[in-house]
């Protein structure tokens, strides 16, 4: 039957397309695994987040503090203009999200695959076990910090029974900060820094630096620019937890991101993650995209579910929506043809991508889903800005690009 065929495809690719709706379910772990040959992403480490239950309404008894009462009272006041447009935006998204969620709940085989996805014998990774790259990159010694890359010689794979393979490989020592580190090989590479190990996927590269150095990624030749640019900026946010996880930047810093210079001469698809703050949505539409020279084309939703398929929180909770948005636009593309004359497809508006979230603020790997919409020559040249991980064939830039590459997030095959 057709349904099982889709499930079969999902088990291999991590992507399940629902026929009945505009929704796609993805398993980030399966998608990420396609970047590696000798390693696997540990599902227990990826799916380690617990979702605290956020209640819809607090009864006065359950919330005795006067602050909470005040807030509750103010909810009953008429909405101001900004709150009203946020509400309208939510009402527009609501039916799409509900339909997508129903589609997921309707495929029992898929749900049963999710239940025991976490059991790989690993425990979750504690942040104190990981290196603080943002801080290390700021100290005066940062330019001196070096990383050792260990290349594995293919012809020696089974030699010297018992001897760690890595010792018979070649080693290359490179600066870890403000430097483009490249794995040109078609194999995973193990790299050592400060006694910790990192897994670098094939044909990937990273540049770990502060925003001030991003211009070093602008290609010398304009036809060496990128065809797909995924951006997840550190937007300012009230969440105290977020503040302790990574530093944020005021909006004006993003206006100067060199999106046009990073774009390929034949164009780039720009995918920007945004939060649900209404003011931010307006800033992106009215200021940021126009300054970048990006023409808006579509909006995608990321709907977050738990491993049992239920939403991570109430759909209508104002400050804790269980979804986020990804805005798509084109840079350096004059006309976006919607017919067959174009070499790339125009993205469908209102698609819903469903997945179980990983660590706080970690976005699902949507790169593969976007490749069809990237203009220019194939294979598309792809970059992620403000990245905390690497993908095979991609360039990653940010001040902690190796965060999720720590070997603690991986299992040996
Ligand atoms: N997309 C990432 C993921 O899925 O894991 C999360 C990105 S997070 C929203 C924003 C990132 O921007 C954080 O890693 C943060 O450290 C980084 N960042 C903040 N300020 C920066 C700066 N001035 N220069 C470079 N990166 C910065």
PDB file of N, CA and C in Angstrom, residues 316-353:
ATOM      1  N   UNK A 316      -2.886  27.844  21.138  1.00  0.00           N
ATOM      2  CA  UNK A 316      -3.344  29.223  21.297  1.00  0.00           C
ATOM      3  C   UNK A 316      -2.668  30.007  22.421  1.00  0.00           C
ATOM      4  N   UNK A 317      -1.686  29.404  23.068  1.00  0.00           N
ATOM      5  CA  UNK A 317      -0.990  30.163  24.124  1.00  0.00           C
ATOM      6  C   UNK A 317      -0.201  31.302  23.503  1.00  0.00           C
ATOM      7  N   UNK A 318      -0.493  32.525  23.929  1.00  0.00           N
ATOM      8  CA  UNK A 318       0.052  33.696  23.252  1.00  0.00           C
ATOM      9  C   UNK A 318       1.584  33.745  23.249  1.00  0.00           C
ATOM     10  N   UNK A 319       2.216  33.523  24.402  1.00  0.00           N
ATOM     11  CA  UNK A 319       3.671  33.682  24.468  1.00  0.00           C
ATOM     12  C   UNK A 319       4.458  32.391  24.255  1.00  0.00           C
ATOM     13  N   UNK A 320       3.780  31.295  24.128  1.00  0.00           N
ATOM     14  CA  UNK A 320       4.491  30.020  23.940  1.00  0.00           C
ATOM     15  C   UNK A 320       3.892  29.242  22.782  1.00  0.00           C
ATOM     16  N   UNK A 321       3.870  29.851  21.630  1.00  0.00           N
ATOM     17  CA  UNK A 321       3.294  29.148  20.479  1.00  0.00           C
ATOM     18  C   UNK A 321       4.137  27.901  20.171  1.00  0.00           C
ATOM     19  N   UNK A 322       3.482  26.771  19.868  1.00  0.00           N
ATOM     20  CA  UNK A 322       4.276  25.576  19.543  1.00  0.00           C
ATOM     21  C   UNK A 322       4.717  25.572  18.072  1.00  0.00           C
ATOM     22  N   UNK A 323       4.909  26.751  17.510  1.00  0.00           N
ATOM     23  CA  UNK A 323       5.386  26.815  16.120  1.00  0.00           C
ATOM     24  C   UNK A 323       6.246  28.056  15.922  1.00  0.00           C
ATOM     25  N   UNK A 324       7.090  27.998  14.889  1.00  0.00           N
ATOM     26  CA  UNK A 324       7.908  29.157  14.491  1.00  0.00           C
ATOM     27  C   UNK A 324       7.796  29.305  12.984  1.00  0.00           C
ATOM     28  N   UNK A 325       8.286  30.423  12.473  1.00  0.00           N
ATOM     29  CA  UNK A 325       8.165  30.664  11.026  1.00  0.00           C
ATOM     30  C   UNK A 325       9.526  30.750  10.357  1.00  0.00           C
ATOM     31  N   UNK A 326       9.517  30.334   9.103  1.00  0.00           N
ATOM     32  CA  UNK A 326      10.697  30.459   8.256  1.00  0.00           C
ATOM     33  C   UNK A 326      10.253  31.269   7.047  1.00  0.00           C
ATOM     34  N   UNK A 327      10.871  32.435   6.840  1.00  0.00           N
ATOM     35  CA  UNK A 327      10.487  33.265   5.690  1.00  0.00           C
ATOM     36  C   UNK A 327      11.456  32.995   4.542  1.00  0.00           C
ATOM     37  N   UNK A 328      10.900  32.830   3.341  1.00  0.00           N
ATOM     38  CA  UNK A 328      11.745  32.571   2.174  1.00  0.00           C
ATOM     39  C   UNK A 328      11.683  33.747   1.217  1.00  0.00           C
ATOM     40  N   UNK A 329      12.828  34.074   0.655  1.00  0.00           N
ATOM     41  CA  UNK A 329      12.870  35.151  -0.326  1.00  0.00           C
ATOM     42  C   UNK A 329      14.012  34.915  -1.293  1.00  0.00           C
ATOM     43  N   UNK A 330      14.026  35.695  -2.390  1.00  0.00           N
ATOM     44  CA  UNK A 330      15.104  35.554  -3.366  1.00  0.00           C
ATOM     45  C   UNK A 330      15.989  36.788  -3.399  1.00  0.00           C
ATOM     46  N   UNK A 331      17.288  36.516  -3.476  1.00  0.00           N
ATOM     47  CA  UNK A 331      18.272  37.585  -3.609  1.00  0.00           C
ATOM     48  C   UNK A 331      18.874  37.439  -5.005  1.00  0.00           C
ATOM     49  N   UNK A 332      19.073  38.539  -5.712  1.00  0.00           N
ATOM     50  CA  UNK A 332      19.669  38.503  -7.063  1.00  0.00           C
ATOM     51  C   UNK A 332      18.842  37.738  -8.088  1.00  0.00           C
ATOM     52  N   UNK A 333      17.550  37.586  -7.854  1.00  0.00           N
ATOM     53  CA  UNK A 333      16.712  36.897  -8.831  1.00  0.00           C
ATOM     54  C   UNK A 333      15.661  37.900  -9.289  1.00  0.00           C
ATOM     55  N   UNK A 334      15.665  38.204 -10.593  1.00  0.00           N
ATOM     56  CA  UNK A 334      14.742  39.221 -11.095  1.00  0.00           C
ATOM     57  C   UNK A 334      13.297  38.711 -11.113  1.00  0.00           C
ATOM     58  N   UNK A 335      13.095  37.612 -11.838  1.00  0.00           N
ATOM     59  CA  UNK A 335      11.744  37.086 -12.031  1.00  0.00           C
ATOM     60  C   UNK A 335      11.670  35.697 -11.424  1.00  0.00           C
ATOM     61  N   UNK A 336      10.660  35.434 -10.637  1.00  0.00           N
ATOM     62  CA  UNK A 336      10.497  34.071 -10.126  1.00  0.00           C
ATOM     63  C   UNK A 336       9.346  33.441 -10.899  1.00  0.00           C
ATOM     64  N   UNK A 337       9.701  32.625 -11.884  1.00  0.00           N
ATOM     65  CA  UNK A 337       8.660  32.016 -12.713  1.00  0.00           C
ATOM     66  C   UNK A 337       7.976  30.904 -11.939  1.00  0.00           C
ATOM     67  N   UNK A 338       6.665  30.821 -12.065  1.00  0.00           N
ATOM     68  CA  UNK A 338       5.966  29.763 -11.336  1.00  0.00           C
ATOM     69  C   UNK A 338       5.693  28.583 -12.270  1.00  0.00           C
ATOM     70  N   UNK A 339       6.105  28.699 -13.515  1.00  0.00           N
ATOM     71  CA  UNK A 339       5.827  27.622 -14.482  1.00  0.00           C
ATOM     72  C   UNK A 339       7.078  26.780 -14.734  1.00  0.00           C
ATOM     73  N   UNK A 340       7.010  25.975 -15.804  1.00  0.00           N
ATOM     74  CA  UNK A 340       8.105  25.033 -16.066  1.00  0.00           C
ATOM     75  C   UNK A 340       9.309  25.680 -16.742  1.00  0.00           C
ATOM     76  N   UNK A 341       9.199  26.970 -17.084  1.00  0.00           N
ATOM     77  CA  UNK A 341      10.322  27.604 -17.777  1.00  0.00           C
ATOM     78  C   UNK A 341      11.508  27.826 -16.857  1.00  0.00           C
ATOM     79  N   UNK A 342      11.224  27.863 -15.580  1.00  0.00           N
ATOM     80  CA  UNK A 342      12.295  28.145 -14.642  1.00  0.00           C
ATOM     81  C   UNK A 342      13.037  26.855 -14.283  1.00  0.00           C
ATOM     82  N   UNK A 343      14.334  26.990 -14.004  1.00  0.00           N
ATOM     83  CA  UNK A 343      15.137  25.813 -13.656  1.00  0.00           C
ATOM     84  C   UNK A 343      14.904  25.401 -12.204  1.00  0.00           C
ATOM     85  N   UNK A 344      14.262  26.242 -11.439  1.00  0.00           N
ATOM     86  CA  UNK A 344      13.996  25.885 -10.044  1.00  0.00           C
ATOM     87  C   UNK A 344      12.533  26.155  -9.718  1.00  0.00           C
ATOM     88  N   UNK A 345      12.039  25.415  -8.729  1.00  0.00           N
ATOM     89  CA  UNK A 345      10.624  25.531  -8.359  1.00  0.00           C
ATOM     90  C   UNK A 345      10.420  26.718  -7.435  1.00  0.00           C
ATOM     91  N   UNK A 346       9.282  27.364  -7.560  1.00  0.00           N
ATOM     92  CA  UNK A 346       8.940  28.422  -6.626  1.00  0.00           C
ATOM     93  C   UNK A 346       8.379  27.750  -5.358  1.00  0.00           C
ATOM     94  N   UNK A 347       8.857  28.158  -4.192  1.00  0.00           N
ATOM     95  CA  UNK A 347       8.366  27.481  -2.979  1.00  0.00           C
ATOM     96  C   UNK A 347       6.875  27.708  -2.756  1.00  0.00           C
ATOM     97  N   UNK A 348       6.226  26.659  -2.278  1.00  0.00           N
ATOM     98  CA  UNK A 348       4.799  26.754  -1.957  1.00  0.00           C
ATOM     99  C   UNK A 348       4.648  27.543  -0.666  1.00  0.00           C
ATOM    100  N   UNK A 349       3.658  28.402  -0.629  1.00  0.00           N
ATOM    101  CA  UNK A 349       3.417  29.167   0.581  1.00  0.00           C
ATOM    102  C   UNK A 349       2.733  28.260   1.622  1.00  0.00           C
ATOM    103  N   UNK A 350       2.898  28.568   2.893  1.00  0.00           N
ATOM    104  CA  UNK A 350       2.162  27.909   3.976  1.00  0.00           C
ATOM    105  C   UNK A 350       2.439  26.425   4.168  1.00  0.00           C
ATOM    106  N   UNK A 351       3.607  25.940   3.745  1.00  0.00           N
ATOM    107  CA  UNK A 351       3.919  24.541   4.033  1.00  0.00           C
ATOM    108  C   UNK A 351       4.193  24.414   5.534  1.00  0.00           C
ATOM    109  N   UNK A 352       3.857  23.261   6.076  1.00  0.00           N
ATOM    110  CA  UNK A 352       4.100  23.042   7.499  1.00  0.00           C
ATOM    111  C   UNK A 352       5.099  21.898   7.665  1.00  0.00           C
ATOM    112  N   UNK A 353       6.184  22.189   8.345  1.00  0.00           N
ATOM    113  CA  UNK A 353       7.182  21.157   8.625  1.00  0.00           C
ATOM    114  C   UNK A 353       7.012  20.765  10.093  1.00  0.00           C
TER     115      UNK A 353
END
